[in-house]
Every structure is written in C-alpha cells, then in structure tokens.
Coordinates of C-alpha atoms in Angstrom, one line a residue:
M1 CA 6.2 -8.9 28.6
M2 CA 2.6 -7.7 28.3
A3 CA -0.9 -9.1 28.3
E4 CA -3.1 -7.4 25.8
V5 CA -6.4 -8.7 24.3
K6 CA -6.9 -7.0 20.9
S7 CA -10.0 -8.9 20.0
S8 CA -11.8 -12.2 20.8
R9 CA -9.5 -14.0 18.4
V10 CA -6.2 -12.1 18.4
K11 CA -4.1 -11.9 21.6
V12 CA -0.8 -10.2 22.0
P13 CA 1.2 -11.7 24.9
S14 CA 4.6 -10.1 24.2
L15 CA 6.2 -7.0 22.9
L16 CA 9.9 -6.3 22.4
T17 CA 12.2 -3.9 20.6
V18 CA 14.7 -5.0 17.9
V19 CA 17.7 -2.7 17.2
S20 CA 20.2 -2.9 14.4
S21 CA 23.2 -5.1 14.9
K22 CA 25.6 -2.3 14.0
P23 CA 25.2 1.3 15.3
T24 CA 24.4 4.1 13.0
A25 CA 27.0 6.9 12.8
P26 CA 26.1 9.6 15.3
G27 CA 24.1 12.6 14.2
R28 CA 22.6 11.0 11.1
V29 CA 19.3 12.6 10.1
H30 CA 16.9 11.5 7.3
K31 CA 15.0 14.3 5.6
F32 CA 11.5 13.7 4.2
T33 CA 10.6 15.0 0.7
A34 CA 7.7 17.3 0.0
L35 CA 5.7 14.3 -1.2
D36 CA 6.5 12.4 2.0
H37 CA 5.1 15.2 4.0
A38 CA 1.9 15.4 1.9
M39 CA 1.3 11.7 2.6
G40 CA 1.5 12.3 6.4
F41 CA -2.3 11.9 7.0
H42 CA -2.1 8.2 6.1
T43 CA -0.6 5.0 7.4
G44 CA 0.3 1.8 5.7
H45 CA -0.4 -1.8 6.8
I46 CA 0.7 -5.1 5.0
V47 CA -0.1 -8.6 6.1
F48 CA 1.8 -11.6 4.5
Y49 CA -0.1 -14.8 5.0
Y50 CA 1.8 -18.2 5.0
R51 CA 0.3 -21.6 4.9
R52 CA 3.1 -23.0 7.1
N53 CA 5.6 -21.5 9.4
P54 CA 8.1 -19.8 7.0
I55 CA 10.7 -18.8 9.6
G56 CA 12.1 -22.1 11.0
D57 CA 11.9 -25.8 11.3
G58 CA 8.8 -25.8 13.6
A59 CA 10.7 -27.3 16.5
S60 CA 10.1 -24.2 18.7
M61 CA 8.3 -21.0 17.8
E62 CA 10.5 -19.2 20.4
N63 CA 13.7 -20.4 18.7
D64 CA 12.3 -19.4 15.4
L65 CA 11.5 -15.9 16.6
D66 CA 15.0 -15.6 18.1
N67 CA 16.4 -16.4 14.7
L68 CA 14.0 -14.0 13.1
R69 CA 15.1 -11.2 15.4
I70 CA 18.7 -11.8 14.5
S71 CA 18.1 -11.5 10.7
L72 CA 15.9 -8.4 11.5
S73 CA 18.8 -6.8 13.4
E74 CA 21.0 -7.4 10.3
L75 CA 18.4 -5.9 8.0
L76 CA 18.0 -2.8 10.1
C77 CA 21.7 -1.9 9.6
L78 CA 20.6 -1.1 6.0
Y79 CA 17.6 1.0 7.1
P80 CA 18.6 3.6 9.7
P81 CA 15.4 5.7 9.0
V82 CA 13.3 2.7 10.0
T83 CA 14.9 2.3 13.5
G84 CA 15.0 6.1 14.3
R85 CA 12.5 8.4 15.8
L86 CA 10.6 11.4 14.5
G87 CA 11.3 15.0 15.4
R88 CA 11.0 18.5 14.0
G89 CA 13.9 20.1 12.3
A90 CA 14.9 23.7 12.5
D91 CA 12.6 24.5 9.5
G92 CA 9.6 22.9 11.3
N93 CA 9.5 19.9 9.0
W94 CA 9.4 16.3 10.2
E95 CA 12.7 14.3 10.0
V96 CA 14.1 11.1 11.4
K97 CA 16.8 11.1 14.0
C98 CA 18.6 7.9 13.1
N99 CA 19.4 7.0 16.7
D100 CA 19.0 3.2 16.6
A101 CA 16.0 3.3 18.9
G102 CA 14.7 0.2 17.3
V103 CA 11.5 -1.3 15.8
R104 CA 8.7 -2.7 18.0
M105 CA 7.9 -6.4 17.4
L106 CA 4.8 -8.0 18.7
K107 CA 4.0 -11.7 19.0
A108 CA 0.3 -12.6 18.7
N109 CA -1.7 -15.8 18.8
V110 CA -4.8 -16.1 16.6
C111 CA -7.6 -18.4 17.8
A112 CA -8.5 -19.7 14.3
T113 CA -7.0 -21.7 11.6
L114 CA -5.6 -19.8 8.6
D115 CA -8.3 -21.1 6.3
E116 CA -11.0 -20.1 8.8
W117 CA -9.5 -16.7 9.0
L118 CA -9.2 -16.0 5.3
R119 CA -12.8 -17.3 4.7
Y120 CA -14.7 -15.9 7.6
A121 CA -12.8 -13.0 9.2
N122 CA -13.8 -9.5 8.2
A123 CA -11.8 -6.4 7.5
A124 CA -12.3 -5.1 11.0
E125 CA -10.8 -8.3 12.5
E126 CA -7.9 -8.2 10.1
R127 CA -6.9 -4.9 11.5
D128 CA -6.0 -6.8 14.7
L129 CA -3.1 -8.5 12.9
T130 CA -1.3 -5.2 12.6
V131 CA -0.8 -2.1 14.7
W132 CA -3.0 0.9 13.9
E133 CA -1.7 4.1 15.5
D134 CA -1.6 7.6 14.1
L135 CA 1.3 9.9 14.6
P136 CA 1.2 11.2 18.2
D137 CA 1.7 14.8 19.2
D138 CA 5.1 13.9 20.7
P139 CA 6.6 11.0 18.8
H140 CA 10.2 11.2 20.2
I141 CA 9.9 7.7 21.8
W142 CA 7.2 6.3 19.4
S143 CA 8.2 3.6 16.9
P144 CA 7.0 4.6 13.4
F145 CA 7.5 0.9 12.2
R146 CA 5.7 -2.0 14.0
I147 CA 6.1 -5.7 13.1
Q148 CA 3.6 -8.2 14.3
I149 CA 4.1 -12.0 14.0
N150 CA 0.7 -13.8 14.1
D151 CA 0.6 -17.5 14.9
F152 CA -2.5 -19.3 13.7
N153 CA -3.9 -22.5 15.3
C154 CA -3.1 -24.7 12.3
G155 CA 0.6 -23.7 12.1
G156 CA 0.0 -20.9 9.6
L157 CA 1.6 -17.6 10.1
A158 CA 1.1 -14.0 9.2
V159 CA 3.9 -11.4 9.2
A160 CA 2.5 -7.9 9.3
I161 CA 4.2 -4.5 9.1
S162 CA 2.7 -1.1 10.0
F163 CA 4.3 2.3 9.2
T164 CA 3.6 5.9 8.6
H165 CA 3.0 6.7 4.9
M166 CA 5.3 9.7 5.4
H167 CA 8.2 7.2 5.7
A168 CA 7.3 4.8 2.9
D169 CA 4.8 3.6 0.3
F170 CA 3.8 0.0 -0.3
T171 CA 6.6 -0.8 -2.7
S172 CA 9.2 0.4 -0.2
A173 CA 7.6 -1.6 2.7
T174 CA 7.2 -4.7 0.6
L175 CA 10.8 -4.6 -0.5
L176 CA 11.8 -4.1 3.1
I177 CA 10.1 -7.4 4.0
K178 CA 11.5 -9.1 0.9
S179 CA 15.1 -8.0 1.9
W180 CA 14.5 -9.3 5.4
A181 CA 13.6 -12.7 4.0
E182 CA 16.7 -12.6 1.8
I183 CA 18.9 -11.9 4.8
H184 CA 17.1 -14.6 6.8
R185 CA 18.0 -17.1 4.0
H186 CA 21.6 -15.8 3.9
E187 CA 21.3 -14.5 0.4
P188 CA 22.3 -11.1 -1.0
V189 CA 19.7 -8.3 -0.8
A190 CA 18.4 -7.8 -4.4
H191 CA 17.3 -4.2 -3.9
P192 CA 19.4 -2.4 -1.3
P193 CA 17.5 0.8 -0.1
I194 CA 18.2 4.2 -1.7
F195 CA 17.1 7.1 0.5
N196 CA 17.5 10.1 -1.8
L197 CA 15.6 11.0 -4.9
P198 CA 17.7 12.4 -7.8
S199 CA 17.8 16.2 -7.7
V200 CA 16.0 17.0 -11.0
I201 CA 13.2 19.3 -9.8
N202 CA 15.0 22.4 -11.0
E203 CA 16.4 21.0 -14.3
S204 CA 13.5 22.0 -16.4
A205 CA 11.3 25.1 -16.2
A206 CA 8.5 22.9 -17.5
Y207 CA 8.3 21.2 -14.2
R208 CA 7.8 24.5 -12.4
R209 CA 5.2 25.8 -14.9
S210 CA 3.1 22.7 -14.8
S211 CA 0.0 22.6 -12.7
S212 CA -0.4 19.9 -10.1
V213 CA -3.3 17.7 -9.2
F214 CA -2.6 18.6 -5.6
S215 CA -3.8 22.1 -6.4
E216 CA -7.3 20.6 -6.6
T217 CA -7.0 18.8 -3.3
N218 CA -8.5 20.4 -0.2
S219 CA -5.9 20.4 2.6
E220 CA -8.5 21.3 5.2
F221 CA -10.0 17.9 6.1
E222 CA -11.5 16.0 9.0
I223 CA -11.4 12.2 9.5
P224 CA -14.7 11.1 7.9
S225 CA -17.3 9.9 10.3
V226 CA -18.9 7.4 7.9
R227 CA -18.1 3.8 8.7
M228 CA -16.0 2.2 5.9
G229 CA -16.0 -1.4 4.9
R230 CA -13.6 -3.5 2.8
A231 CA -14.0 -6.4 0.4
T232 CA -11.4 -8.5 -1.3
F233 CA -12.0 -10.1 -4.7
K234 CA -9.6 -12.7 -6.2
F235 CA -9.9 -13.2 -9.9
S236 CA -8.4 -16.2 -11.8
E237 CA -6.2 -15.9 -14.8
A238 CA -9.0 -17.6 -16.9
K239 CA -11.5 -14.9 -16.0
I240 CA -9.1 -12.0 -16.6
R241 CA -8.3 -13.5 -20.0
Q242 CA -12.0 -13.5 -20.7
C243 CA -12.3 -9.8 -19.8
L244 CA -9.3 -9.0 -22.0
S245 CA -10.7 -10.9 -24.9
E246 CA -14.0 -8.9 -24.6
V247 CA -12.2 -5.6 -24.9
H248 CA -9.5 -6.7 -27.3
E249 CA -11.2 -5.3 -30.4
S250 CA -11.4 -1.8 -29.0
C251 CA -8.3 -1.9 -26.8
P252 CA -5.9 -4.6 -27.9
D253 CA -3.2 -3.6 -25.5
A254 CA -5.4 -3.4 -22.4
S255 CA -3.9 -4.8 -19.2
P256 CA -5.6 -6.6 -16.3
F257 CA -5.4 -3.3 -14.4
D258 CA -7.1 -1.4 -17.2
V259 CA -10.2 -3.7 -17.3
L260 CA -10.5 -4.1 -13.5
A261 CA -10.1 -0.4 -12.8
A262 CA -12.7 0.3 -15.5
L263 CA -15.1 -2.4 -14.2
F264 CA -15.0 -1.3 -10.5
W265 CA -15.0 2.4 -11.3
S266 CA -18.2 2.1 -13.3
K267 CA -19.9 -0.2 -10.8
I268 CA -19.0 1.9 -7.8
T269 CA -20.2 5.1 -9.6
R270 CA -23.7 3.5 -9.9
L271 CA -23.8 3.2 -6.1
K272 CA -23.0 6.8 -5.4
S273 CA -25.5 9.7 -5.2
P274 CA -24.6 12.1 -6.7
A275 CA -22.1 10.2 -8.8
C276 CA -20.8 13.2 -10.8
D277 CA -19.9 16.9 -10.5
D278 CA -21.8 19.9 -11.7
D279 CA -20.4 19.4 -15.3
N280 CA -21.8 15.8 -15.3
K281 CA -18.3 14.4 -15.1
C282 CA -17.2 11.5 -12.9
S283 CA -13.6 11.5 -11.8
L284 CA -11.2 8.8 -10.7
S285 CA -8.0 9.7 -8.9
M286 CA -5.4 7.4 -10.4
C287 CA -2.4 6.5 -8.3
I288 CA 0.6 4.7 -9.8
D289 CA 4.1 4.0 -8.7
L290 CA 6.7 5.6 -11.0
R291 CA 9.7 3.3 -10.1
K292 CA 11.4 1.8 -13.1
R293 CA 9.6 3.9 -15.7
E294 CA 11.1 5.8 -18.7
R295 CA 14.7 6.8 -17.8
D296 CA 14.6 4.8 -14.5
S297 CA 14.8 8.1 -12.7
I298 CA 13.3 6.4 -9.6
P299 CA 14.8 3.0 -9.1
Y300 CA 13.0 0.1 -7.4
G301 CA 15.2 0.4 -4.3
Y302 CA 14.1 4.0 -3.5
F303 CA 12.8 4.0 0.0
G304 CA 10.1 6.7 0.4
N305 CA 7.1 7.7 -1.7
A306 CA 7.2 7.5 -5.4
L307 CA 3.5 7.6 -6.0
H308 CA 2.0 9.8 -8.7
F309 CA -1.6 11.0 -8.5
S310 CA -3.5 12.2 -11.5
K311 CA -7.2 12.6 -12.4
L312 CA -9.2 10.9 -15.1
S313 CA -12.7 12.3 -15.8
V314 CA -15.4 10.8 -17.9
N315 CA -18.9 11.8 -18.8
A316 CA -21.3 10.2 -16.4
E317 CA -23.5 8.6 -19.0
E318 CA -20.5 7.0 -20.7
L319 CA -19.2 5.6 -17.5
Q320 CA -22.5 4.0 -16.6
S321 CA -23.3 2.7 -20.0
D322 CA -21.7 -0.7 -19.5
R323 CA -19.2 0.0 -22.3
L324 CA -16.3 -1.7 -20.5
A325 CA -14.1 -1.7 -23.5
Y326 CA -14.4 2.0 -23.9
I327 CA -13.7 2.8 -20.3
A328 CA -10.8 0.4 -20.2
G329 CA -9.4 2.1 -23.2
L330 CA -9.6 5.5 -21.5
V331 CA -7.8 4.1 -18.4
H332 CA -5.1 2.5 -20.6
Q333 CA -4.6 5.7 -22.6
H334 CA -4.4 7.8 -19.4
V335 CA -1.9 5.5 -17.6
G336 CA 0.2 5.2 -20.8
S337 CA 0.4 9.0 -21.2
I338 CA 1.8 9.7 -17.7
R339 CA 5.4 10.9 -17.8
D340 CA 8.0 11.3 -15.1
E341 CA 7.8 15.1 -15.6
E342 CA 4.3 15.1 -14.1
F343 CA 5.6 13.5 -10.9
W344 CA 8.3 16.1 -10.6
A345 CA 5.6 18.8 -11.3
N346 CA 3.7 17.6 -8.3
V347 CA 6.8 17.6 -6.2
A348 CA 7.7 21.1 -7.4
W349 CA 4.2 22.4 -6.6
L350 CA 4.5 21.1 -3.1
E351 CA 7.9 22.7 -2.8
S352 CA 6.6 26.0 -4.0
H353 CA 3.9 26.1 -1.3
K354 CA 6.3 26.0 1.6
K355 CA 5.5 28.5 4.4
E356 CA 7.8 31.2 5.5
G357 CA 10.9 29.6 7.0
G358 CA 10.7 26.5 4.7
Q359 CA 8.0 24.5 6.4
Y360 CA 5.9 22.2 4.1
P361 CA 2.1 22.6 3.9
P362 CA -0.1 20.3 5.9
P363 CA -0.7 16.8 4.6
F364 CA -3.6 16.0 2.3
Q365 CA -6.2 13.3 2.4
L366 CA -4.9 11.7 -0.8
F367 CA -6.6 8.3 -0.6
G368 CA -10.4 8.5 -0.8
C369 CA -11.0 12.3 -1.0
Q370 CA -12.1 11.4 -4.5
L371 CA -12.6 7.7 -5.5
T372 CA -8.9 6.6 -5.8
C373 CA -7.5 3.6 -7.8
L374 CA -4.1 2.4 -6.7
S375 CA -2.1 0.2 -9.1
M376 CA 0.4 -2.4 -7.8
E377 CA 1.4 -3.5 -11.4
N378 CA 4.9 -2.2 -10.8
T379 CA 5.6 -5.1 -8.5
I380 CA 5.4 -7.5 -11.4
S381 CA 8.7 -8.2 -13.3
S382 CA 9.8 -10.9 -15.7
E383 CA 10.7 -13.0 -12.7
G384 CA 7.2 -12.7 -11.2
S385 CA 5.8 -10.5 -8.5
F386 CA 8.1 -9.5 -5.7
T387 CA 5.0 -9.1 -3.6
Y388 CA 5.0 -12.9 -3.2
A389 CA 8.8 -13.3 -3.1
A390 CA 9.0 -12.7 0.6
M391 CA 10.2 -16.2 1.4
F392 CA 11.9 -16.5 4.8
K393 CA 12.3 -20.2 4.0
Q394 CA 13.0 -21.5 0.5
N395 CA 9.8 -22.2 -1.5
E396 CA 7.5 -20.9 1.3
K397 CA 5.8 -18.1 -0.5
P398 CA 2.9 -16.1 0.9
I399 CA -0.5 -17.5 -0.1
H400 CA -2.0 -14.1 0.2
V401 CA -0.9 -10.5 0.9
S402 CA -3.2 -7.8 2.2
Y403 CA -2.6 -4.1 1.7
Q404 CA -4.5 -1.5 3.8
I405 CA -4.2 2.3 4.0
G406 CA -5.2 4.1 7.2
N407 CA -7.6 7.1 7.2
V408 CA -9.2 6.3 3.9
G409 CA -12.6 7.9 3.8
G410 CA -14.9 9.9 1.6
E411 CA -15.3 8.3 -1.8
G412 CA -13.1 5.2 -1.1
L413 CA -10.3 3.2 -2.6
I414 CA -9.8 0.5 -5.3
L415 CA -6.5 -1.3 -5.1
V416 CA -5.5 -3.7 -7.9
M417 CA -2.6 -6.1 -7.2
P418 CA -1.1 -9.4 -8.5
S419 CA -2.4 -12.7 -7.2
P420 CA -0.2 -15.6 -5.9
E421 CA -1.2 -17.4 -9.0
E422 CA 1.2 -17.0 -12.0
G423 CA 0.2 -14.9 -15.0
L424 CA -2.8 -12.6 -15.3
A425 CA -4.6 -13.4 -12.1
R426 CA -5.4 -10.3 -9.9
I427 CA -6.8 -9.3 -6.5
V428 CA -8.9 -6.3 -6.1
M429 CA -9.3 -4.8 -2.6
V430 CA -12.1 -2.2 -2.3
T431 CA -12.7 0.2 0.6
L432 CA -16.0 2.0 0.5
P433 CA -18.8 3.2 2.9
E434 CA -20.3 0.0 4.3
E435 CA -23.6 0.4 2.5
Q436 CA -21.9 0.6 -0.8
I437 CA -19.6 -2.4 0.0
V438 CA -22.6 -4.6 0.6
K439 CA -24.2 -3.6 -2.7
L440 CA -20.9 -4.0 -4.6
C441 CA -20.5 -7.6 -3.3
E442 CA -23.9 -8.4 -4.9
D443 CA -23.1 -6.9 -8.3
Q444 CA -24.0 -9.6 -10.9
T445 CA -21.4 -8.5 -13.4
I446 CA -18.6 -8.9 -10.9
L447 CA -20.0 -12.1 -9.5
G448 CA -20.2 -13.4 -13.1
L449 CA -16.4 -13.4 -13.1
Q450 CA -16.6 -15.9 -10.2
P451 CA -14.1 -14.2 -7.8
S452 CA -13.0 -15.9 -4.6
M453 CA -14.0 -13.7 -1.7
L454 CA -11.4 -13.3 1.0
L455 CA -11.8 -11.7 4.4
N456 CA -15.3 -10.7 3.6
G457 CA -17.0 -12.0 6.7
K458 CA -20.2 -10.2 7.8
Q459 CA -19.2 -6.9 9.4

C-alpha cells in the first residue's frame, strides 16, 4: 500500500503488480525494430472514460478490481513483452527480457464527478489520471506499462494505460485494452497480438534506394522548454457533413480527416511566426497507421509501431488563403498516394544507419519537431471504431477516449480520431505552445462548427 497525492483532485492510495497467470518460457527475449527504437523519445498515454463502472456489478469496488486483476493476468499470457523488463542486448540495442515481472496497477480516487471532470479539468490535470515517466537510466526493475483505475465521485470510471512508445503505438495499446475487455467478458480475443513484422525489407532494391523522411529529422534534440497546452474539440456528424459538402465540388472523395487536417493546419499556421521556411513553404508531418492497407502486410494485430511519417508541403499563401477545399484535396491526394513501400523505405533507412556493432541510431523527436498530424482513421471498420469497443461489461462503451503523447514540443501535434457517436463525428486533440492554444480556441471558423470543448479548463 502507498499514500500518494498526485494533485488536489486525484489521489492514489494503492499500487500493486499484476503478473501473467501462466509463466513465459525461460529465456524469451523480444527484439525491437529499427522504427521502435526511433520512437524511444516518446511515451503513450490513453484514458478510457466510462459513465458507469464497466468492470462489475457495483456491489464492491474491491471485488470488481479483484475480478479485473484476474482477467488482466489472463490477458498478460498473450503479451509477454508487456510484462517483461527492458535491458540492453549484446549489440547495445534495447530489448525486453520476458521474465513475467508484471505490470504496475494503480488505484486512484478522483474528487470530482465525471461530468465535472470532462467539462472543467484541464490537460495538466488529466495527466494525473495516468503515469508519466520517461525511461530511466537503469530500467531493469522498471515497469514499461502502467495501468491506473480512476474512480470518480459519481460512479464513473476511467481506465488509463501508459507505455513507452518504443513498445507500442496507439493502435497496439488500444487493442490491448480491447482484448482485456473481451477476456473479462469471457469472449474470444478478436485480434491476438503478433510480435514480428514480415521480413520484406530486403525483397526490393527500391526500398533501399528510396530516401526517407527521417533523413530530414534532426536526431540531436533537447526537450523543449516552452510550455505546451492542449485542447479537445468534438465535432458532430452534422457539422462534418457540412464541411464535406462545402469541399465536395473540388474533392468529392474527401474524408473527415482530410477536411479537419486541412482546417487545423491552415489555422495553426496563421498563429506561428515565422510560419514557413526559406522557400515560403509550410510543411505538415503526416503520420498514419499502415495496418490493413494494400496487401495487408501489417495486420491489425501487430503489436509494435506501424506508423508512417511523410511530409506535405504547401505554398504559404495558398495555405493561408481560406481555400479549405483546395488544402483538403492536397491532404486527400497525399494520404491516398502513400504506399507500403514508403514505410519499408523508412525502416530500411534506419537499418542502414546502425553504428558499428549493430546499434541503432538515437531516437528522434518525431512528434512536434515539425507540426505533426496523426490520423486514427485506421481504427474505424465496418463494425464501427474499435477505439470505443473496450467494453468490460456488455453495452458499457467508453463515452470518451483521450490520447496523449509524451515529449511533444516544438511545432505541436494535431490528432484526429473517431467520436463515440456513430458515423462521421470526429474528435480533434491539439497540442501547441500555450499562447497558440488560447488563440486557436478563439478561432471563429472553428467555433462556427459548434464543437463541444472537452478537458479545456483554464490552464
């Protein structure tokens, strides 16, 4: 037991370790890919908000947590890299010793109702619902995955997970929680984890010849000193349909992501000085998940990083000209032109820059070094978004899911994701320097779409 006060409204009275119900075979080691190592500067944090307790009958929270730990132990049998500990291999690269050391689980009490929290809490307070720790110098007893169960006054609950981005991306971590919920409901796991990418890097010389967007990224970085803020905008299906109708003539196949990425990119560019490079070009670092594209070379169940970074550049005057349809068309064309080969080219570039002895280069600041736009459109299938399918109890879906990336600085991050509403509704989470966030929240074009503002309390 422990007594820790994380903030005036979030208190953590207990901490325990949950291990898998079946031991992993001795000596198992999980190797990280070149892309995993490149992501090592960042952490991932997800919070699933539930209107009611989704893990039991409400008779006793302690009994509910006991049952939750049992299902988590069963889940961890499928995920040896999650329960292991980090260490350096003979080549100097990070790897996971799958030794069943377990996952840290924290129980927290929140001195607010769920509605009060979503309406009035700010981004800094929301951090207290998860664990924020960077990789320590000696991580041999450090848990890379932390789960925090947050109990609100009203009976609402938030299930949060924190992890190193070297281990997993948002799709991987979301599917981990979804699989946990399926086991808790005594149902088959829809997407069992797959831990190895197919070995296709050397199958085509084109992969090796292609240049990589990583070659333009400066690996020598410092954590930015500027204070960052975050705002969350929830757009209804009706307003997204309105946006799509306005751009339909120029870009009939535009998606909600296309118009929202274009809208926020153009508005944020106006807030920056200077907003362009020496060639009068403004650039957006586009980040998309390549699972389930083209030849299904990266399946949904892959546990690791399957993110592809590319750059879209536009003339500054065009970007700031309020030609939303034109910019949305450029975003749509850019995303549609991305092929799996480009992902493998990035991986091959990282592989080719190993040091003598086989050690990978240092990690990059991939989120925020340039303004970055992350798409979560891959979480939407014909059955709906699996982001909101993490039901520990039947029909108890999350009412909101919050995604945060650690160590985002510099230009900032735009994240576009599905909303709990069915259809075209979307949520946009923006991380920018605080002064820019304040101005963005006052933008009349964005406010004209009547977004609901979540977790946007005064900083």
